[in-house]
PDB file of C-alpha atoms in Angstrom:
ATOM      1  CA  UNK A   1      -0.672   7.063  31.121  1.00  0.00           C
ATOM      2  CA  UNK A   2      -2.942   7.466  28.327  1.00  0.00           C
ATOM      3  CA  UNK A   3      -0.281   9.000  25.366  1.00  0.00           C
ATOM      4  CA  UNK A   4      -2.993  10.618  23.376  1.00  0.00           C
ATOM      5  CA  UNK A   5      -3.227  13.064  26.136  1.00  0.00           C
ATOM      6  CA  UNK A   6      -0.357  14.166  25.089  1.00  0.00           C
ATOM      7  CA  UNK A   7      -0.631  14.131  21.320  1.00  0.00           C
ATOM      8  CA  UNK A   8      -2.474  17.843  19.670  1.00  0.00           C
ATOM      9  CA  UNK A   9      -4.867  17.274  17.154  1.00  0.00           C
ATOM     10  CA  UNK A  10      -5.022  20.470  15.055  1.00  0.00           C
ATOM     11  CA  UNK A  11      -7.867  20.275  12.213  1.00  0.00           C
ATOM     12  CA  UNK A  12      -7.206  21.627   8.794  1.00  0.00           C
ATOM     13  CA  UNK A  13      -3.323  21.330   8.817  1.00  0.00           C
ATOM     14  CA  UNK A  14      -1.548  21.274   6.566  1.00  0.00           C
ATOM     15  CA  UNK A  15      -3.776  21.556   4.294  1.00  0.00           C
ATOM     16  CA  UNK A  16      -8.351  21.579   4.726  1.00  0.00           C
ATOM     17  CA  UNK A  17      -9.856  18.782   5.795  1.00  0.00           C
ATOM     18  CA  UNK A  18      -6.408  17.323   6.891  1.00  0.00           C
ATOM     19  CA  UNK A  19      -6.504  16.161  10.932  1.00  0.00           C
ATOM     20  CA  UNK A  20      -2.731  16.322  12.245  1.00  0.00           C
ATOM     21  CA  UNK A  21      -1.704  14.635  15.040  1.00  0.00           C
ATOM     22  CA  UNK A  22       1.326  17.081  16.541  1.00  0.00           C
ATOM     23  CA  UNK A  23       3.580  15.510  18.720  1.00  0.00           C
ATOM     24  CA  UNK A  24       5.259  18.666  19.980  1.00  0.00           C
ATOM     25  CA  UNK A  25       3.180  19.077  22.787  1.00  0.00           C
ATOM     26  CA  UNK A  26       4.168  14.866  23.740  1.00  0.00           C
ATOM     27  CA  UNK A  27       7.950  16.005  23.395  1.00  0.00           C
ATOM     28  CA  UNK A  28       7.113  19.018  25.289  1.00  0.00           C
ATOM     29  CA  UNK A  29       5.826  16.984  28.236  1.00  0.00           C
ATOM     30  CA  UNK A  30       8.755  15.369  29.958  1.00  0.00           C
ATOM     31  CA  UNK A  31       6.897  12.144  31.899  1.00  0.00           C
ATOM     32  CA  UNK A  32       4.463  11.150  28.837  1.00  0.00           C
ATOM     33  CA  UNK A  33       7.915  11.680  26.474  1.00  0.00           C
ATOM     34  CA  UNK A  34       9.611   9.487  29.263  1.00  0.00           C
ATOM     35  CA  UNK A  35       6.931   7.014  28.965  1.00  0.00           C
ATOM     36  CA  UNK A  36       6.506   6.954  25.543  1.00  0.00           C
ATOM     37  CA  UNK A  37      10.609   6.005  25.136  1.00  0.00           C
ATOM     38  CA  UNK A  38      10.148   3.841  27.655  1.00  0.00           C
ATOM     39  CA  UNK A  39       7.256   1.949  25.533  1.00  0.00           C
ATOM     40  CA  UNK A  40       8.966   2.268  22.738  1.00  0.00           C
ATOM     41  CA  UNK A  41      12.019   0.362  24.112  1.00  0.00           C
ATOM     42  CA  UNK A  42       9.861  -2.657  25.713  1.00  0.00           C
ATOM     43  CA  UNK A  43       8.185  -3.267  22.145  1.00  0.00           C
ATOM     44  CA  UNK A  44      11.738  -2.556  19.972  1.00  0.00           C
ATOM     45  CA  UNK A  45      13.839  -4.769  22.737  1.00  0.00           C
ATOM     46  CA  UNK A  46      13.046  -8.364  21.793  1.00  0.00           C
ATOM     47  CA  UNK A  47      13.673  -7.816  18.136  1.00  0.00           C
ATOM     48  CA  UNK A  48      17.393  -8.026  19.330  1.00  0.00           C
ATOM     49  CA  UNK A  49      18.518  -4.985  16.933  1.00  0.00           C
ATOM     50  CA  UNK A  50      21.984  -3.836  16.344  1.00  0.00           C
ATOM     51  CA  UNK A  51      20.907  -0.167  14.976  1.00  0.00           C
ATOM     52  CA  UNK A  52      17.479   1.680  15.160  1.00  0.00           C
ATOM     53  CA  UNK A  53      16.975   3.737  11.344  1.00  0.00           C
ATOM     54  CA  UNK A  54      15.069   6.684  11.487  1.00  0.00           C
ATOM     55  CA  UNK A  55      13.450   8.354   8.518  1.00  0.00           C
ATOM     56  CA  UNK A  56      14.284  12.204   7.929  1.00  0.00           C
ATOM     57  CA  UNK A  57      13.337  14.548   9.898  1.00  0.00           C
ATOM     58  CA  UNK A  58      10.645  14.159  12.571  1.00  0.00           C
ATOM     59  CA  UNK A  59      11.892  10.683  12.885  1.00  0.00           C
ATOM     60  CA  UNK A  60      14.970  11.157  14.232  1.00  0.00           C
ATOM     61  CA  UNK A  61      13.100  13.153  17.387  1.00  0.00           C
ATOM     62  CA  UNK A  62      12.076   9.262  18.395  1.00  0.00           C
ATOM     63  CA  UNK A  63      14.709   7.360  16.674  1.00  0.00           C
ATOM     64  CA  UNK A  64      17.913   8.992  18.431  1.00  0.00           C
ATOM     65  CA  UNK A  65      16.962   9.553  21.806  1.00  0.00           C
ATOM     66  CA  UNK A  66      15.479   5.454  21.753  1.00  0.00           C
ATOM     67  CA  UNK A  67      18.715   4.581  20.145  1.00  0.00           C
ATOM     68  CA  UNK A  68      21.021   6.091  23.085  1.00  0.00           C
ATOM     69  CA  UNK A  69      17.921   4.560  25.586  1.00  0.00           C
ATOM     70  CA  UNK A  70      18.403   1.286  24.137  1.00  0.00           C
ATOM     71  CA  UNK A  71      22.208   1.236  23.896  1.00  0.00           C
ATOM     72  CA  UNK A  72      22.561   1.089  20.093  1.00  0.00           C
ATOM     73  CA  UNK A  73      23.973   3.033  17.306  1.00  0.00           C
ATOM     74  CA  UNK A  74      21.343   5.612  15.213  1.00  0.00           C
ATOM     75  CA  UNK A  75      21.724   5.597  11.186  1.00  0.00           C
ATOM     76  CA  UNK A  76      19.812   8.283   9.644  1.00  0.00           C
ATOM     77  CA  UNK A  77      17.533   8.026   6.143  1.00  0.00           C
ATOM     78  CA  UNK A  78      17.489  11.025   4.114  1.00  0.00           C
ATOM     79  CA  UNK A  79      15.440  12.380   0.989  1.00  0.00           C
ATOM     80  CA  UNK A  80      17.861  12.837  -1.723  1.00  0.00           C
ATOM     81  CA  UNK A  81      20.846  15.385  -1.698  1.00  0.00           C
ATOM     82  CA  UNK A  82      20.808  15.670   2.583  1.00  0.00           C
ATOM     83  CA  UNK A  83      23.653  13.377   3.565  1.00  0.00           C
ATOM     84  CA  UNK A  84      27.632  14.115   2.912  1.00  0.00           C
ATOM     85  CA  UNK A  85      29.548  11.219   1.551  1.00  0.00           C
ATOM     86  CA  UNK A  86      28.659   8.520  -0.841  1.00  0.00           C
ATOM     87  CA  UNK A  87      25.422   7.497  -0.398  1.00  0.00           C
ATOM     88  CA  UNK A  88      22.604   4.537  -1.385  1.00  0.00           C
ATOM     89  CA  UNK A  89      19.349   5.877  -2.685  1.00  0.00           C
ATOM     90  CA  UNK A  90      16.395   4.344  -3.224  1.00  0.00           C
ATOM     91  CA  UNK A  91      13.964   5.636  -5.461  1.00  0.00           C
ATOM     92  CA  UNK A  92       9.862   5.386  -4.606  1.00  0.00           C
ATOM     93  CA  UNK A  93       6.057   5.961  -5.918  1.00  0.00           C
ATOM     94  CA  UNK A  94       4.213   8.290  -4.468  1.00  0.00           C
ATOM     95  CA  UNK A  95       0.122   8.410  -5.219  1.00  0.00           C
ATOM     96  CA  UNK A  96       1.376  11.434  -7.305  1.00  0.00           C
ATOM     97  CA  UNK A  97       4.736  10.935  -8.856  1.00  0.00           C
ATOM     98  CA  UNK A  98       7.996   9.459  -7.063  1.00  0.00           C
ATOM     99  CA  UNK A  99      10.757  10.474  -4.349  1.00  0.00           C
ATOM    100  CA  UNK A 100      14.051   9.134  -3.246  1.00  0.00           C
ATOM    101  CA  UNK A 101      15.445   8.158   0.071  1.00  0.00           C
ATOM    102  CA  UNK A 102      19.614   7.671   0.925  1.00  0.00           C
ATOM    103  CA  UNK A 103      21.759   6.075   3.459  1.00  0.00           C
ATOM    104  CA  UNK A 104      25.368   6.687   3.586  1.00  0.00           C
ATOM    105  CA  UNK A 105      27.648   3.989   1.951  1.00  0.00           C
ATOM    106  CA  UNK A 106      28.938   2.060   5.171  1.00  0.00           C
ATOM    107  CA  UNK A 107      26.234   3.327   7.615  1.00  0.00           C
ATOM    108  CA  UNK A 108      24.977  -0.274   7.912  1.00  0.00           C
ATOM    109  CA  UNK A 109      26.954  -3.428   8.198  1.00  0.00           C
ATOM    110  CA  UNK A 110      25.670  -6.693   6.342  1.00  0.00           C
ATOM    111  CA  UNK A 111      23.825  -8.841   8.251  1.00  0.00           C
ATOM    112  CA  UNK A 112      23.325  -6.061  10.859  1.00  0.00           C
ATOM    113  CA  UNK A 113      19.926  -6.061  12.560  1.00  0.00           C
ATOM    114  CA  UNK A 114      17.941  -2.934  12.067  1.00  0.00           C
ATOM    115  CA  UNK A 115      14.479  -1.665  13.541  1.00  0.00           C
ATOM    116  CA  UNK A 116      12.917   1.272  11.841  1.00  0.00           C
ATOM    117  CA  UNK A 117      11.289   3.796  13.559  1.00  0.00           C
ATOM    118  CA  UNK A 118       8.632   6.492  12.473  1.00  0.00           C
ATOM    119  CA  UNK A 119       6.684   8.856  14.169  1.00  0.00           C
ATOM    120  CA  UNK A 120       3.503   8.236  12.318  1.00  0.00           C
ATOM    121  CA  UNK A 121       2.484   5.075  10.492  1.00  0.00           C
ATOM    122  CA  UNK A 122      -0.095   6.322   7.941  1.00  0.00           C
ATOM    123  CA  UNK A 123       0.247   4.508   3.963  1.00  0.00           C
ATOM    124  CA  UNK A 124       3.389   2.695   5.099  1.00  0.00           C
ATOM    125  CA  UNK A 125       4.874   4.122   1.290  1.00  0.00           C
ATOM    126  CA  UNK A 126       7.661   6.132   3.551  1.00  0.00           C
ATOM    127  CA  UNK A 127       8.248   2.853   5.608  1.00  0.00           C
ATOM    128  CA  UNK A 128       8.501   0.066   2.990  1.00  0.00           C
ATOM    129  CA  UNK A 129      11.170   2.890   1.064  1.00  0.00           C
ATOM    130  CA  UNK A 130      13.109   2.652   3.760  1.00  0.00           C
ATOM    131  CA  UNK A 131      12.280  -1.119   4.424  1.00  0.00           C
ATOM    132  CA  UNK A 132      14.031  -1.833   0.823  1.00  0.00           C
ATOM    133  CA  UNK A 133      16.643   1.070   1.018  1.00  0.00           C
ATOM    134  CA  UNK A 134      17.883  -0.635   4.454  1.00  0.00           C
ATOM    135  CA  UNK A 135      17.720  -3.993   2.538  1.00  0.00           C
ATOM    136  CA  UNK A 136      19.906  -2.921  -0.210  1.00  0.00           C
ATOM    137  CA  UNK A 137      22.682  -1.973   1.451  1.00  0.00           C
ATOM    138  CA  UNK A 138      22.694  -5.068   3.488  1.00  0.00           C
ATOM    139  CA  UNK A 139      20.418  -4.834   6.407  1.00  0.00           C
ATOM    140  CA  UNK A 140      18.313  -7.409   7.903  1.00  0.00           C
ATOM    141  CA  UNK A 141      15.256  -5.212   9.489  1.00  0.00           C
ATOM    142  CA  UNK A 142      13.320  -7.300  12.244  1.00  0.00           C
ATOM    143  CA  UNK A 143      10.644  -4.778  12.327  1.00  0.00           C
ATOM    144  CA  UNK A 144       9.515  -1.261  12.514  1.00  0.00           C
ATOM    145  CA  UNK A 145       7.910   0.910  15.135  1.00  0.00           C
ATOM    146  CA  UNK A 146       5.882   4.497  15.336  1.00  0.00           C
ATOM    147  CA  UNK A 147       4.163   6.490  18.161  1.00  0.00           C
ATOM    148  CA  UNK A 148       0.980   6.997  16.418  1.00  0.00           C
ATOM    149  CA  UNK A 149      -0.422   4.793  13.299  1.00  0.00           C
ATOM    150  CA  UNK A 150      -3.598   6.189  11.344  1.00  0.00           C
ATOM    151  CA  UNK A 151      -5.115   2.343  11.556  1.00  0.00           C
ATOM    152  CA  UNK A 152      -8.025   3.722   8.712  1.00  0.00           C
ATOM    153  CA  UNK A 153      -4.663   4.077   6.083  1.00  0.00           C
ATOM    154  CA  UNK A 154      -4.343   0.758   6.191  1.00  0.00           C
ATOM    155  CA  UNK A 155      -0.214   1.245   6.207  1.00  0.00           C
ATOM    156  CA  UNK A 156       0.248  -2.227   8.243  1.00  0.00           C
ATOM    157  CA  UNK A 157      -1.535  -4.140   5.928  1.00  0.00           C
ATOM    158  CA  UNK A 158       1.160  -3.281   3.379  1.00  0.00           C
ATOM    159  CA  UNK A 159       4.167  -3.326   5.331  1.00  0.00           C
ATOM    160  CA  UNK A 160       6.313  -6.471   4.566  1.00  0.00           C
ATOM    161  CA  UNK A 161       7.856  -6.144   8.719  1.00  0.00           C
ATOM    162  CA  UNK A 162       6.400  -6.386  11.694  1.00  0.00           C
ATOM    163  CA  UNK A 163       5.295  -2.987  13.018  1.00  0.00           C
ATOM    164  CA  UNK A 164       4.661  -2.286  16.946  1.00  0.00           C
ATOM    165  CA  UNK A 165       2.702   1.548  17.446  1.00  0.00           C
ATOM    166  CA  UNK A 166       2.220   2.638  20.696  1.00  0.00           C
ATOM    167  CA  UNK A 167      -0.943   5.046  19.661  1.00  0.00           C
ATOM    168  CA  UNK A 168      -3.917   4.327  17.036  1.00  0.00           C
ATOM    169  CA  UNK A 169      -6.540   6.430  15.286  1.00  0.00           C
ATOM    170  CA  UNK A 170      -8.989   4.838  13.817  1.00  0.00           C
ATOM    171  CA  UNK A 171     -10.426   8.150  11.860  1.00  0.00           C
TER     172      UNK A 171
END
């Protein structure tokens, strides 16, 4: 099954001469969401991880479900001020300023192997954050992996993990 059948491309959004790549219609579609776990699983499964991260919001639609798929526990990574509890943050440049990402104290155990997972792979800026928040409080990530990576972003290149994508735009 060819996944970018599945994937909406919907010109000017969010903003002029932006191309988004919506993966509503993908979730929306039962077999090519199927598949797309089931993808998702064969690439994550040899990295051996304990817990899959996923990266607020729109990453917890593929981190959760491939969590409970794959048997392991789901930690979620927040921008600042969305998670109860004590929390780890992690604060980031953007091309524009800077932002902050936060785990919950305890979420991760030392030593524990972790996999990241993203929907979209574009700069990698969101990724690394999360690479280095995850390795602060202990975490040894094996790797990362997205549905779709924007390959012309160049966001693999600077990722310091290995990163398996099941989809890639080259424009």
């Amino acid at each position: 099954m060819n996944l970018k059948d599945h994937i909406r491309e919907v010109p000017d959004f969010p903003k002029p001469g932006i191309l988004f790549y919506d993966i509503s219609t993908l979730l929306a579609h039962p077999d090519a969401w199927q598949v797309a776990m089931g993808r998702l699983a064969k690439a994550i499964a040899p990295r051996a991880p304990d817990v899959l991260a996923g990266i607020e919001s729109r990453r917890f639609l593929v981190a959760a479900p491939l969590a409970l798929k794959l048997g392991l526990g789901f930690v979620m990574v927040r921008k600042k001020g969305k998670l109860p509890g004590k929390t780890v943050r992690h604060e980031y440049d953007l091309e524009y300023g800077t932002d902050v990402v936060e785990i919950q104290e305890g979420a991760i155990e030392p030593g524990q192997r972790v996999v990241i997972l993203d929907d979209l792979l574009a700069t990698g800026g969101t990724l690394n954050a999360a690479n280095e928040l995850v390795t602060k409080v202990g975490g040894n990530v094996v790797g990362a992996a997205c549905l779709i990576e924007l390959t012309f972003l160049k966001g693999r290149e600077r990722a310091t993990i290995p990163v398996d994508s099941l989809v890639a735009y080259d424009s």
